[in-house]
PDB file of C-alpha atoms in Angstrom:
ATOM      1  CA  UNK F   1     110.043 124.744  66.346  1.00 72.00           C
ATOM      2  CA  UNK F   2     107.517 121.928  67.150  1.00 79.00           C
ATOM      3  CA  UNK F   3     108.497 118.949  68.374  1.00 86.00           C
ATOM      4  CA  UNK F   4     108.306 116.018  65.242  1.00 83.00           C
ATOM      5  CA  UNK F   5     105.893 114.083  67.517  1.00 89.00           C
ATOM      6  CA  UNK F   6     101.997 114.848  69.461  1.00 94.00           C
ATOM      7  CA  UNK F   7     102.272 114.907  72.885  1.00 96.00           C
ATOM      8  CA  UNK F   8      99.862 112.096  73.816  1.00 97.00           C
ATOM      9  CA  UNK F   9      98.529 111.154  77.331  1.00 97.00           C
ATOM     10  CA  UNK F  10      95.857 108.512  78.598  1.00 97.00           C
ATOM     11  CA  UNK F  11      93.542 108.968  81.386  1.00 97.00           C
ATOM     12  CA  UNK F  12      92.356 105.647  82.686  1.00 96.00           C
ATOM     13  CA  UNK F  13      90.417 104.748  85.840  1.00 94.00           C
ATOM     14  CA  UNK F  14      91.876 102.243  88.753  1.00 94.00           C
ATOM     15  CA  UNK F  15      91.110  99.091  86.450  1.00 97.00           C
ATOM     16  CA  UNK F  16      93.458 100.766  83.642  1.00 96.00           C
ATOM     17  CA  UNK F  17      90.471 101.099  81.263  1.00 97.00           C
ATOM     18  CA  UNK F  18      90.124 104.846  79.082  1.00 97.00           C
ATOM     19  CA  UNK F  19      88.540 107.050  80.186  1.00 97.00           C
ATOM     20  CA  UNK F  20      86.087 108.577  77.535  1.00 98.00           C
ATOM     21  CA  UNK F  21      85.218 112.565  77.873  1.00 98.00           C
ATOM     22  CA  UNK F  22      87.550 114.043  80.364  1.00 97.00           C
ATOM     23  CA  UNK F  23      89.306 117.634  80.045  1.00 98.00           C
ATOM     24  CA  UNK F  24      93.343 117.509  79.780  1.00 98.00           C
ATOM     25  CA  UNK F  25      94.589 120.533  79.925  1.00 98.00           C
ATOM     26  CA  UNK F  26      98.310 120.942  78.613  1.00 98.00           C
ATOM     27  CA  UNK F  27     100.556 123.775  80.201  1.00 97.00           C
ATOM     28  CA  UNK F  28     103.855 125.293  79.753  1.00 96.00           C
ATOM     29  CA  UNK F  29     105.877 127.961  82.583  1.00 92.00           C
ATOM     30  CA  UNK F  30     107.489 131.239  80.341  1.00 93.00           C
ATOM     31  CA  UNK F  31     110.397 130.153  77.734  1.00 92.00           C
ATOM     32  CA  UNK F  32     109.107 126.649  77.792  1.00 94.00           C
ATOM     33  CA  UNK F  33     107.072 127.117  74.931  1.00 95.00           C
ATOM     34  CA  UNK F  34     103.334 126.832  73.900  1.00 95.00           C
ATOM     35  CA  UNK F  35     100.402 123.508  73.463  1.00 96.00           C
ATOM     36  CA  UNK F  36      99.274 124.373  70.360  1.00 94.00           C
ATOM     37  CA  UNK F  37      95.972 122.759  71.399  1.00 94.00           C
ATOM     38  CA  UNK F  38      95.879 123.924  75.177  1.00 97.00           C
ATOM     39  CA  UNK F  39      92.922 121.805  76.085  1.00 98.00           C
ATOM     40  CA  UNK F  40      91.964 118.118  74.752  1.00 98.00           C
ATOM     41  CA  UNK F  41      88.988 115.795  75.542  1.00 98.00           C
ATOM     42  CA  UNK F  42      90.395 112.150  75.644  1.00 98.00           C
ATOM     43  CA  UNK F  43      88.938 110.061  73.351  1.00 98.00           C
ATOM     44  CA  UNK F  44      87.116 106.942  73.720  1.00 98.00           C
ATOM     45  CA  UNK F  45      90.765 105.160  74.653  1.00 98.00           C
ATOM     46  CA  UNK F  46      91.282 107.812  76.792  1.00 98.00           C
ATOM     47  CA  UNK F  47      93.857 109.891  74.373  1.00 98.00           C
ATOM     48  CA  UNK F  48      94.011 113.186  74.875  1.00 98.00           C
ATOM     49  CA  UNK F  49      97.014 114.735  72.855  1.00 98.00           C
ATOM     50  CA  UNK F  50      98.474 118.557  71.994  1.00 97.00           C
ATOM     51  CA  UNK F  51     101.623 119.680  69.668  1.00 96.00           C
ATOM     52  CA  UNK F  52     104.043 121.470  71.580  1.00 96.00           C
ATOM     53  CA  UNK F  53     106.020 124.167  70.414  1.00 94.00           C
ATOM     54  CA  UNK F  54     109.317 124.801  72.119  1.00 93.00           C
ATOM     55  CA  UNK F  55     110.154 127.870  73.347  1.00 90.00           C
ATOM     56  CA  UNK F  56     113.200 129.970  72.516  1.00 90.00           C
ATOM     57  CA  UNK F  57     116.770 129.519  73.117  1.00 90.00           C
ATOM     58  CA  UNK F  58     118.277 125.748  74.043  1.00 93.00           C
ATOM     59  CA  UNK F  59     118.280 123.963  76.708  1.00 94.00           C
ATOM     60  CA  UNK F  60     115.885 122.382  79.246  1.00 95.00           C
ATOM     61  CA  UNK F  61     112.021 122.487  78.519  1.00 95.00           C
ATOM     62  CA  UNK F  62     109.016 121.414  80.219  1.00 96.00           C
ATOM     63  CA  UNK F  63     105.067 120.672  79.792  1.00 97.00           C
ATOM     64  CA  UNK F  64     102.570 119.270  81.659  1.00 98.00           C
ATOM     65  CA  UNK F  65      99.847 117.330  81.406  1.00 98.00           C
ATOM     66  CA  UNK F  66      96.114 117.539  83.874  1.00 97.00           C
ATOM     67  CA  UNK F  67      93.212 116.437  83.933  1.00 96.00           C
ATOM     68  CA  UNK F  68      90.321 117.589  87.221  1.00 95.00           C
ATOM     69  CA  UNK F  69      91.078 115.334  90.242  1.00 92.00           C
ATOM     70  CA  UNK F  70      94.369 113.414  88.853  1.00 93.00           C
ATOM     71  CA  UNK F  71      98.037 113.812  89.475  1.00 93.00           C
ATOM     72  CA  UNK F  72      99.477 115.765  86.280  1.00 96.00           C
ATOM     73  CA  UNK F  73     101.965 114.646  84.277  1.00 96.00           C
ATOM     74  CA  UNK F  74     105.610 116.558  83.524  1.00 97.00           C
ATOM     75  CA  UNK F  75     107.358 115.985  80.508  1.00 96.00           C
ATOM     76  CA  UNK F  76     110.730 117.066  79.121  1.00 95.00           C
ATOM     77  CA  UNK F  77     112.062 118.007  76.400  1.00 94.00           C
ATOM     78  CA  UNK F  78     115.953 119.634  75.416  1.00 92.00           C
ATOM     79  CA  UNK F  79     115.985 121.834  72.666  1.00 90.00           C
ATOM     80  CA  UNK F  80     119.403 122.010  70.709  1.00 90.00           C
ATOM     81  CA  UNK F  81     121.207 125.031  69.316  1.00 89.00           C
ATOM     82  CA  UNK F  82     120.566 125.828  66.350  1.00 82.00           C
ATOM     83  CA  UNK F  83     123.236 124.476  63.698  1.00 80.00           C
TER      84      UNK F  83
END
């Protein structure tokens, strides 16, 4: 199941300003799930975005975010049991 939202991310240089161009790359452990769109190029805002797909079973998940030279970026998600 994908998550309702896009994952979305901003690269920005030291002033806070987008950064045009650069090559996020989205990335999930085993059981976490898949980035439908593994690698983005952030836009002229600096938006780079992916869908994310959870993996099986409930519980705990986890993606994150890089882009060359920059800390990445974790994000979590909790996917319920099924009804």
């Amino acid at each position: 199941q994908s998550l309702d939202e896009v994952i979305v991310v901003r690269v920005t240089d030291v002033y806070g300003n987008g950064v045009a161009g650069m090559t996020v790359s989205f990335t999930l452990s085993p059981g976490n799930g898949s980035a439908l769109n593994p690698q983005s190029k952030s836009d002229s805002l600096g938006h780079a975005s992916s869908l994310w797909v959870l993996g099986p079973g409930a519980g705990p998940k986890r993606m994150q975010a890089k882009a060359p030279n920059l800390m990445p970026i974790l994000m979590n998600a909790t996917a319920l049991p099924a009804p």
